[in-house]
PDB file of C-alpha atoms in Angstrom:
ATOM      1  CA  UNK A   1      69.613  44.140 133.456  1.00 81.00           C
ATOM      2  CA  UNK A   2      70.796  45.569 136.737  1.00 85.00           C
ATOM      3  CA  UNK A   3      68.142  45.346 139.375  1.00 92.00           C
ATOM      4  CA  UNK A   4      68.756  46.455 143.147  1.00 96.00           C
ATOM      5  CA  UNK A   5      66.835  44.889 145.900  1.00 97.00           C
ATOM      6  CA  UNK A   6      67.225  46.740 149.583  1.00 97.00           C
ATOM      7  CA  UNK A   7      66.289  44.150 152.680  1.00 93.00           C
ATOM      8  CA  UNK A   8      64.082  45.322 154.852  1.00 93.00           C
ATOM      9  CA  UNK A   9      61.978  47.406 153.489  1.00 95.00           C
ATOM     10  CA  UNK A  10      60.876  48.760 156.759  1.00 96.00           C
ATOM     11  CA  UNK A  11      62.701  48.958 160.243  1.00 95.00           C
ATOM     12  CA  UNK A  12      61.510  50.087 163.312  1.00 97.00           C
ATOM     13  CA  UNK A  13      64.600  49.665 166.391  1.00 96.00           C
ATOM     14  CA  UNK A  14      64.682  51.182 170.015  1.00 97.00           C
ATOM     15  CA  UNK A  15      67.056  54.491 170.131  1.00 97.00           C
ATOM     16  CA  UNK A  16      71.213  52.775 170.451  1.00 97.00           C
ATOM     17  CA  UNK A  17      70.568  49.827 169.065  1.00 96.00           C
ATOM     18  CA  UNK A  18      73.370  48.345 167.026  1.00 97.00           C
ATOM     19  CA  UNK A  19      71.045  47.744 163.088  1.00 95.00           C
ATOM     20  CA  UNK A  20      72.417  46.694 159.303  1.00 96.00           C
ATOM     21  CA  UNK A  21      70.487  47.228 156.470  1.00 97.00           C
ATOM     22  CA  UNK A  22      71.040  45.595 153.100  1.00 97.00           C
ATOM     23  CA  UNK A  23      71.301  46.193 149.557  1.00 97.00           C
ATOM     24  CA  UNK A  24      72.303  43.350 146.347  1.00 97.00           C
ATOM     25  CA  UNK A  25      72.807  43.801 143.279  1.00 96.00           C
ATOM     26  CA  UNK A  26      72.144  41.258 140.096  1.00 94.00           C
ATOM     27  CA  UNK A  27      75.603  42.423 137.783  1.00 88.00           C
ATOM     28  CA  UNK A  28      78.491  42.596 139.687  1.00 87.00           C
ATOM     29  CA  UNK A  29      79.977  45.065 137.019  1.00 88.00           C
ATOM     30  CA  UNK A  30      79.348  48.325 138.801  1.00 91.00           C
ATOM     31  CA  UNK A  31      81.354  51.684 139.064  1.00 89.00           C
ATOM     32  CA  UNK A  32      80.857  52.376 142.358  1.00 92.00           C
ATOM     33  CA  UNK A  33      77.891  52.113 144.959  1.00 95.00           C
ATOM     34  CA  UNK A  34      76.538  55.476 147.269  1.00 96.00           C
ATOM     35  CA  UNK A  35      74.103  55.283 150.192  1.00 97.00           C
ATOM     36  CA  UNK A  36      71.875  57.922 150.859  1.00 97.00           C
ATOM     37  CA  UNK A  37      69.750  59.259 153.125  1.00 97.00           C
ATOM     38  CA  UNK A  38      66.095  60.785 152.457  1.00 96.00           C
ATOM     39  CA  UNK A  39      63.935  62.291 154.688  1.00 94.00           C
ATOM     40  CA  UNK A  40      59.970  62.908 153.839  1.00 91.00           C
ATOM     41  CA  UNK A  41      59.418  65.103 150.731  1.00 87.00           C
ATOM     42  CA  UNK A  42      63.037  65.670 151.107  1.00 89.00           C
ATOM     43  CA  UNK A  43      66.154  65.474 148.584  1.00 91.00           C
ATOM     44  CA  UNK A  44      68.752  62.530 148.899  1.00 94.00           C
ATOM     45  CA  UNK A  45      71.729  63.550 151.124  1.00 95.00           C
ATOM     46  CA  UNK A  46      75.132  61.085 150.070  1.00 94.00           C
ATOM     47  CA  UNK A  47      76.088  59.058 153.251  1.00 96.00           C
ATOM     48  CA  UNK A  48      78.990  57.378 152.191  1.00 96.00           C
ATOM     49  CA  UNK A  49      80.655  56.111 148.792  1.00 93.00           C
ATOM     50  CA  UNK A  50      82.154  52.819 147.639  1.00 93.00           C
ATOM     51  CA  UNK A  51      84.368  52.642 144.326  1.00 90.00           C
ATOM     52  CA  UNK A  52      84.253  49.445 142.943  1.00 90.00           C
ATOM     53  CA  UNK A  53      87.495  48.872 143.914  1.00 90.00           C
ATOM     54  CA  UNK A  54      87.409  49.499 147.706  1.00 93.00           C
ATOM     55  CA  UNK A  55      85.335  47.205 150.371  1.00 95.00           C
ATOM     56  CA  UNK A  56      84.110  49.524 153.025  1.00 95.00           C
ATOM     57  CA  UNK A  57      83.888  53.427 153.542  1.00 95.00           C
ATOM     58  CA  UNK A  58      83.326  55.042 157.403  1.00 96.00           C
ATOM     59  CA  UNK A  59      81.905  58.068 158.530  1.00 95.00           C
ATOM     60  CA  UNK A  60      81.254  58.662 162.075  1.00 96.00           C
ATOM     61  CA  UNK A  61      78.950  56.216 163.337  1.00 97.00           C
ATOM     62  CA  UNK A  62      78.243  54.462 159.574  1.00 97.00           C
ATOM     63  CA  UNK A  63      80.064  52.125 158.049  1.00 98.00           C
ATOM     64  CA  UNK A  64      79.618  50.890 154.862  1.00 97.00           C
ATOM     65  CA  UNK A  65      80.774  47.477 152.959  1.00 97.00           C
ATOM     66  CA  UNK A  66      80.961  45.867 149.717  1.00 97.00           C
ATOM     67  CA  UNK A  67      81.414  42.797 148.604  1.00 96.00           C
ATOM     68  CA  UNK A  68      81.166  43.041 144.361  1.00 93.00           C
ATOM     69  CA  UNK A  69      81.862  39.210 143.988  1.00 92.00           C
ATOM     70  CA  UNK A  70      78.400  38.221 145.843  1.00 94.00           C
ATOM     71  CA  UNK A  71      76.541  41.635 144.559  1.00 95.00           C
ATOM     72  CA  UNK A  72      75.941  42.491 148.454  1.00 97.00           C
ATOM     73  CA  UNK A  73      77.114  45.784 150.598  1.00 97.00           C
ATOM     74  CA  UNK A  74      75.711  46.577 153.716  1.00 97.00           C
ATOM     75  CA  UNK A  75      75.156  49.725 155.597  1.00 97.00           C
ATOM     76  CA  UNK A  76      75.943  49.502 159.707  1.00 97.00           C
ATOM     77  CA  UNK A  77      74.312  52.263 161.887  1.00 97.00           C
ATOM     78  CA  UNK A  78      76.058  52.678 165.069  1.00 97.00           C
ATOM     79  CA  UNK A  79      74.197  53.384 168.320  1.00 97.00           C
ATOM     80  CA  UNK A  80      71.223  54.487 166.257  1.00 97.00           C
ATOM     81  CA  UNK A  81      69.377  57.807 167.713  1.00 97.00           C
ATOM     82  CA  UNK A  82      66.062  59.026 166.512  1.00 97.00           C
ATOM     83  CA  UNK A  83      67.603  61.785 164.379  1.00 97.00           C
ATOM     84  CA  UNK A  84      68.167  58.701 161.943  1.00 97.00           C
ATOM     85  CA  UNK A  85      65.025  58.205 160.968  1.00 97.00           C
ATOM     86  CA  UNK A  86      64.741  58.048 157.797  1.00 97.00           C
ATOM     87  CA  UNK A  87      64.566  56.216 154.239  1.00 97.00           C
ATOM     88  CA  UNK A  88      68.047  54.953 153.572  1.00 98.00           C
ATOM     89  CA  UNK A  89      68.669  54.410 149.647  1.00 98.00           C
ATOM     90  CA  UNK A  90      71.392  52.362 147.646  1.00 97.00           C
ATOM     91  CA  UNK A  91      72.429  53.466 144.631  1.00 97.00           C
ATOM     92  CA  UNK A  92      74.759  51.796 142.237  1.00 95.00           C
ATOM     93  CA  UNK A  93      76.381  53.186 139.123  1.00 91.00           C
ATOM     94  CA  UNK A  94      77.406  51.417 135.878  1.00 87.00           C
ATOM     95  CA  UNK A  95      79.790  52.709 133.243  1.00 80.00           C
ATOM     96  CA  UNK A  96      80.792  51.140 130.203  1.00 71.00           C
ATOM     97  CA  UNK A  97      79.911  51.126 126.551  1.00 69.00           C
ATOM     98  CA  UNK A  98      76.224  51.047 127.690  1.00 62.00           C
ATOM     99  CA  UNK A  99      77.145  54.681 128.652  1.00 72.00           C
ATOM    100  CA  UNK A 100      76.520  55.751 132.243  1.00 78.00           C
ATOM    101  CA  UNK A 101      73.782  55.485 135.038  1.00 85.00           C
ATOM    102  CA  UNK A 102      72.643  54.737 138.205  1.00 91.00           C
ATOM    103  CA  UNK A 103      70.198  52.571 139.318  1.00 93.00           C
ATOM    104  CA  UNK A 104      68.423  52.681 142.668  1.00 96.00           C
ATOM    105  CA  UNK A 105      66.811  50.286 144.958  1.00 97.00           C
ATOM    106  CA  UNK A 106      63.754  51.117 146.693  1.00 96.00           C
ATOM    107  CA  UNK A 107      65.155  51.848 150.143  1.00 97.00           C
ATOM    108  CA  UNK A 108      64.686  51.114 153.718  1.00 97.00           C
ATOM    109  CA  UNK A 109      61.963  53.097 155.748  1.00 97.00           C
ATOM    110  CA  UNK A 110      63.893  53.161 159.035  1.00 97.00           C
ATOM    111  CA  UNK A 111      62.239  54.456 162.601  1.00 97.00           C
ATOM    112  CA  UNK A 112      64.593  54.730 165.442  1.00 97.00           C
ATOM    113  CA  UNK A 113      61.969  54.839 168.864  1.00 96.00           C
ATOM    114  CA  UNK A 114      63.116  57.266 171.744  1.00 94.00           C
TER     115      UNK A 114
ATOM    116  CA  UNK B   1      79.002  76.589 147.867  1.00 55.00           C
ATOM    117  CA  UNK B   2      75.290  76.471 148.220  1.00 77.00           C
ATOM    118  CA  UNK B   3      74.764  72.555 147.010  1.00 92.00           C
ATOM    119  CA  UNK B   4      72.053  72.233 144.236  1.00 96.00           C
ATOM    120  CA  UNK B   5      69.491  73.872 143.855  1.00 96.00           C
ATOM    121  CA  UNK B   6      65.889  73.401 142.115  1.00 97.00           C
ATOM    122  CA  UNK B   7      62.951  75.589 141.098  1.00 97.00           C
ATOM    123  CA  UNK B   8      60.057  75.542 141.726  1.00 97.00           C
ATOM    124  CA  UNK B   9      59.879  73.351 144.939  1.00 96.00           C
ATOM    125  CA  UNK B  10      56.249  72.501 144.079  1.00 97.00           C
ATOM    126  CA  UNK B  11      54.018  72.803 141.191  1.00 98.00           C
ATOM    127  CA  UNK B  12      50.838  71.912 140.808  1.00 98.00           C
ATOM    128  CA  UNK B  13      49.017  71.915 137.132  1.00 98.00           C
ATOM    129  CA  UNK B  14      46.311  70.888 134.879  1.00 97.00           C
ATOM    130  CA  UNK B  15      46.354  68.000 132.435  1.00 97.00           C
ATOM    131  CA  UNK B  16      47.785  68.801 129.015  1.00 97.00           C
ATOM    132  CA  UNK B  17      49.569  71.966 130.244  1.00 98.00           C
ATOM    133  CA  UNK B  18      53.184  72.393 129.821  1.00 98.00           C
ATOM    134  CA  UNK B  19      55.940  72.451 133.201  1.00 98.00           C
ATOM    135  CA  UNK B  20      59.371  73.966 133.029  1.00 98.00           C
ATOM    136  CA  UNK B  21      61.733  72.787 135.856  1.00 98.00           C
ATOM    137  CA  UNK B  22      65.018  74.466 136.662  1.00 98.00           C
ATOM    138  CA  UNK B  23      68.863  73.716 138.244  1.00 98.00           C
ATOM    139  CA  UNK B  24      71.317  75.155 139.327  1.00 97.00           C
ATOM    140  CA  UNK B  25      74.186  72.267 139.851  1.00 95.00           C
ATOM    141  CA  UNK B  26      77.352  72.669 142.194  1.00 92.00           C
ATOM    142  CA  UNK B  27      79.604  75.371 140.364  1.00 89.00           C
ATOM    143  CA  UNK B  28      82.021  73.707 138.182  1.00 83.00           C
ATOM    144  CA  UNK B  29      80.178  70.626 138.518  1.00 89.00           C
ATOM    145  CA  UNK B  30      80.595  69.269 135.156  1.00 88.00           C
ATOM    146  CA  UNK B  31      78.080  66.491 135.376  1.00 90.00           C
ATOM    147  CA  UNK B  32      74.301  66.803 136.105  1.00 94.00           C
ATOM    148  CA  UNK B  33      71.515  64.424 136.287  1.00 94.00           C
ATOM    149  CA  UNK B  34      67.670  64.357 136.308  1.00 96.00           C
ATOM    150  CA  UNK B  35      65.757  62.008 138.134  1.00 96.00           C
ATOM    151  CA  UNK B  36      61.824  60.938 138.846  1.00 97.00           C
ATOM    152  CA  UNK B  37      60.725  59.203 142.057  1.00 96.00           C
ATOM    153  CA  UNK B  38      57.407  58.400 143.065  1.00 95.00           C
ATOM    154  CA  UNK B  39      55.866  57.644 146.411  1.00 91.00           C
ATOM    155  CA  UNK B  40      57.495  54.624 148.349  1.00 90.00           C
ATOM    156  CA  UNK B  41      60.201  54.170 145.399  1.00 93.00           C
ATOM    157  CA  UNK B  42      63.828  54.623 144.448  1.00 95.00           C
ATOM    158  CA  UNK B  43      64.826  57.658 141.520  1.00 96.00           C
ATOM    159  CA  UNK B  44      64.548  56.312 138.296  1.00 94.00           C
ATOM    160  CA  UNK B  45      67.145  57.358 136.252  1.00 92.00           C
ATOM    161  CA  UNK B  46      65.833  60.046 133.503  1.00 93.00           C
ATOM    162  CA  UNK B  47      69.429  61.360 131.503  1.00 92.00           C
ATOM    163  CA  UNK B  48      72.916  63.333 132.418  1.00 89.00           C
ATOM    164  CA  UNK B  49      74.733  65.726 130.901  1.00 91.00           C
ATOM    165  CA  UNK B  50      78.623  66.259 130.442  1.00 88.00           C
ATOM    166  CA  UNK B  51      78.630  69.751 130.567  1.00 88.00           C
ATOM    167  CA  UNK B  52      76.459  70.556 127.605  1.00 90.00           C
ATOM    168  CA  UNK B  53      76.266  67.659 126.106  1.00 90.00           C
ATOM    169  CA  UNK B  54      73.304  65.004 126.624  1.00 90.00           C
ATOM    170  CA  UNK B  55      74.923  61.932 126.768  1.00 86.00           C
ATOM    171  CA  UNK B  56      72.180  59.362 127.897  1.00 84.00           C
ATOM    172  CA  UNK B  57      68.595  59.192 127.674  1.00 85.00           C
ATOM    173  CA  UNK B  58      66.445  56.794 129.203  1.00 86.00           C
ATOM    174  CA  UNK B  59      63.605  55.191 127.813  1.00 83.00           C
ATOM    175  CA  UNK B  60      61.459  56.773 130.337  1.00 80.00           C
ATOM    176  CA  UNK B  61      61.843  60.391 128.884  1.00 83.00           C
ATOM    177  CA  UNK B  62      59.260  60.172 126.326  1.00 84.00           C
ATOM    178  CA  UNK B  63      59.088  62.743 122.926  1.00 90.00           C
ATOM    179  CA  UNK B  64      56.988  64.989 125.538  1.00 94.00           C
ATOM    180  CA  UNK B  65      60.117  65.179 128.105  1.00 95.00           C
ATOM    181  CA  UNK B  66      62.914  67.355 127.044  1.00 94.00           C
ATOM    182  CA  UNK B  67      65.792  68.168 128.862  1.00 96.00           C
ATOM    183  CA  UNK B  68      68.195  71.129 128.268  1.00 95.00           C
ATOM    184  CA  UNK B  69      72.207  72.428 129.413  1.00 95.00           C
ATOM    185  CA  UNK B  70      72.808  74.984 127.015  1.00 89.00           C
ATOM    186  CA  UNK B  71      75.504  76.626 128.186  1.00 86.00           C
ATOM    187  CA  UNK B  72      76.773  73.808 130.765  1.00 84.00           C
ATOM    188  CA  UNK B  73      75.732  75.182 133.784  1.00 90.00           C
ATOM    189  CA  UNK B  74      71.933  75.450 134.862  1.00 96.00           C
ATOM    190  CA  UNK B  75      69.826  72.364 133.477  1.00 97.00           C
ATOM    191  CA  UNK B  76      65.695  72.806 132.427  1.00 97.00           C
ATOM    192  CA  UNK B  77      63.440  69.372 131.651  1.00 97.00           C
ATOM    193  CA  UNK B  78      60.236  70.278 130.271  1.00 97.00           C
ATOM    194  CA  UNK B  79      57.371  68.555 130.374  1.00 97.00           C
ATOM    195  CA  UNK B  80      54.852  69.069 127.445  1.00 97.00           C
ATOM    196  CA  UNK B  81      50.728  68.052 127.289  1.00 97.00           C
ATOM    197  CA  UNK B  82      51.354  66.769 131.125  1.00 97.00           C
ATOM    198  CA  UNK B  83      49.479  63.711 132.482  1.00 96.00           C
ATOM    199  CA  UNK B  84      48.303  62.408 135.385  1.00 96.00           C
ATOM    200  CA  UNK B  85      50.999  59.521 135.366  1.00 95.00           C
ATOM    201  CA  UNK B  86      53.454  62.747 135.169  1.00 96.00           C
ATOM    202  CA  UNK B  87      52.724  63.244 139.102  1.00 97.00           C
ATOM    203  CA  UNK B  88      56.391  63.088 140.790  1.00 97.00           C
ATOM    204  CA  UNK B  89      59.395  64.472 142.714  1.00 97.00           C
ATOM    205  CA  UNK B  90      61.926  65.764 139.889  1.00 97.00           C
ATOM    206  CA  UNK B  91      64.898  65.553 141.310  1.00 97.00           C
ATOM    207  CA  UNK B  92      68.457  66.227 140.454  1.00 97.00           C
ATOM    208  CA  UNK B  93      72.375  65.523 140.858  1.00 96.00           C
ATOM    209  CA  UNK B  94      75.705  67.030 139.994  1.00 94.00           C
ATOM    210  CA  UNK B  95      78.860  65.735 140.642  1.00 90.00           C
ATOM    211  CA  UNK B  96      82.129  66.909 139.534  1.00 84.00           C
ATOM    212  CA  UNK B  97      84.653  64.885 136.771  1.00 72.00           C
ATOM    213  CA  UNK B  98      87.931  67.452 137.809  1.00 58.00           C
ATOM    214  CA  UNK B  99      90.111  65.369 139.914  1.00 56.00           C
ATOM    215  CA  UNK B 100      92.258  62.828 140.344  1.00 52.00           C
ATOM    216  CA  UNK B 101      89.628  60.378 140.978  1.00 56.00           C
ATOM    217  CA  UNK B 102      86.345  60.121 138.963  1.00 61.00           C
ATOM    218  CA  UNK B 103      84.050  59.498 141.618  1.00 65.00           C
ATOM    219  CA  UNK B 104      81.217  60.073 139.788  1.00 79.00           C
ATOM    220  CA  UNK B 105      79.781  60.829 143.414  1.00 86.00           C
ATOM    221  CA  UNK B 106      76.172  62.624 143.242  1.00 91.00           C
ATOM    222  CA  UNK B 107      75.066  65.321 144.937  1.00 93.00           C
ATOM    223  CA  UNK B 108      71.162  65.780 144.783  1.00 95.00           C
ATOM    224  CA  UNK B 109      68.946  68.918 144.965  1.00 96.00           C
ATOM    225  CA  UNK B 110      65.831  69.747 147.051  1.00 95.00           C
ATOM    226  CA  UNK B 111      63.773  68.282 144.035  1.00 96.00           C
ATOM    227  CA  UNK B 112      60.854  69.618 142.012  1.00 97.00           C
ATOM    228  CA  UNK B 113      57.176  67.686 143.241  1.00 97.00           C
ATOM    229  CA  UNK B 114      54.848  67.531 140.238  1.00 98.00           C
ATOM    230  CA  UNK B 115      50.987  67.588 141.004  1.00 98.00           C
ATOM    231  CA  UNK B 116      49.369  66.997 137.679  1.00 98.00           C
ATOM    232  CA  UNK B 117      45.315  67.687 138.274  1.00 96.00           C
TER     233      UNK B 117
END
């Protein structure tokens, strides 16, 4: 059974500070892996996708890894501001003859300080 | 392209009464997922559809859950004889299977919170 475990589960950094957060997975066999972003009572807002067959995506100031063999990605926030405050969520997706679906972990409460 | 879109926003109800929740995926977005997610957790997984088709189900949608895509566009999940344990954000995802890669990437909506009284 896949089960996805996201380290911290809370984070509280001064504003431009350099931060990682962390996300494993048990079964290496995924389809691909998406972080997201939620804010309070919010929807989820996609951050950046991983096929299984790549090892990192960018976007702006993110950059996110993967690394299927160990069941690990990571998510690196640039010069974080407050604007990124926020619960950051890992998803990853599974599809084979189990069918399809994604599995989420719990997410990282993260508060950038001004 | 508005994104996805879900209605109501909020709903509040009494136990045992019935909920309807509605959306409206990406157009031509042929998948479209429900989720639930409750305070200081991750979306559990609920079903998708492949256009009209329901192709999974988890074993969290019990016989009082229903979910609908009858003409594979707009999505409903209704709740019958709602409970307390019911009490939620509903969300849900699209994303689109055209292309030359499957990304399977999601796409979420606003979601749907559930108050059950």
């Amino acid at each position: 059974k896949q089960e996805v475990t996201q380290i911290p589960a809370a984070l509280s950094v001064p504003e431009g500070e350099n931060l990682v957060l962390n996300c494993s997975f048990t079964d290496s066999a995924i389809y691909n892996l998406q972080w997201f972003r939620q804010d309070p009572g919010k929807g989820l807002t996609s951050l950046l996708l991983i096929q299984s067959s790549q090892r990192e995506q960018t976007s702006g100031r993110l950059n996110a890894s993967l690394d299927k063999s160990s069941g690990r990605s990571t998510l690196y926030i640039a010069a974080s501001q407050p604007g990124d405050s926020a619960t950051y969520l890992c998803a990853v997706s599974l599809l084979g003859t189990g069918g399809f679906k994604t599995i989420f972990g719990a997410g990282t409460r993260l508060f950038v300080k001004a | 392209d508005t994104g996805v879109s879900q209605d109501p926003r909020h709903k509040i109800t009494k136990r045992g009464q019935n909920v309807t929740f509605r959306c409206d995926p990406i157009s031509e977005h042929n998948r479209l997922y429900w989720y639930r997610q409750t305070l200081g957790q991750g979306p559990e997984f609920l079903t998708y559809f492949q256009n009209e088709a329901q192709l999974e189900k988890s074993r969290l949608l019990s016989d009082r859950f229903s979910a609908e895509r009858p003409k594979g566009s707009f999505s409903t999940l209704e709740i019958q004889r709602t409970e307390q344990g019911d009490s939620a954000m509903y969300l849900c995802a699209s994303s689109p299977t055209i292309g030359p890669v499957l990304s399977y990437e999601q796409y979420f909506g606003p979601g749907t919170r559930l108050t059950v009284t």
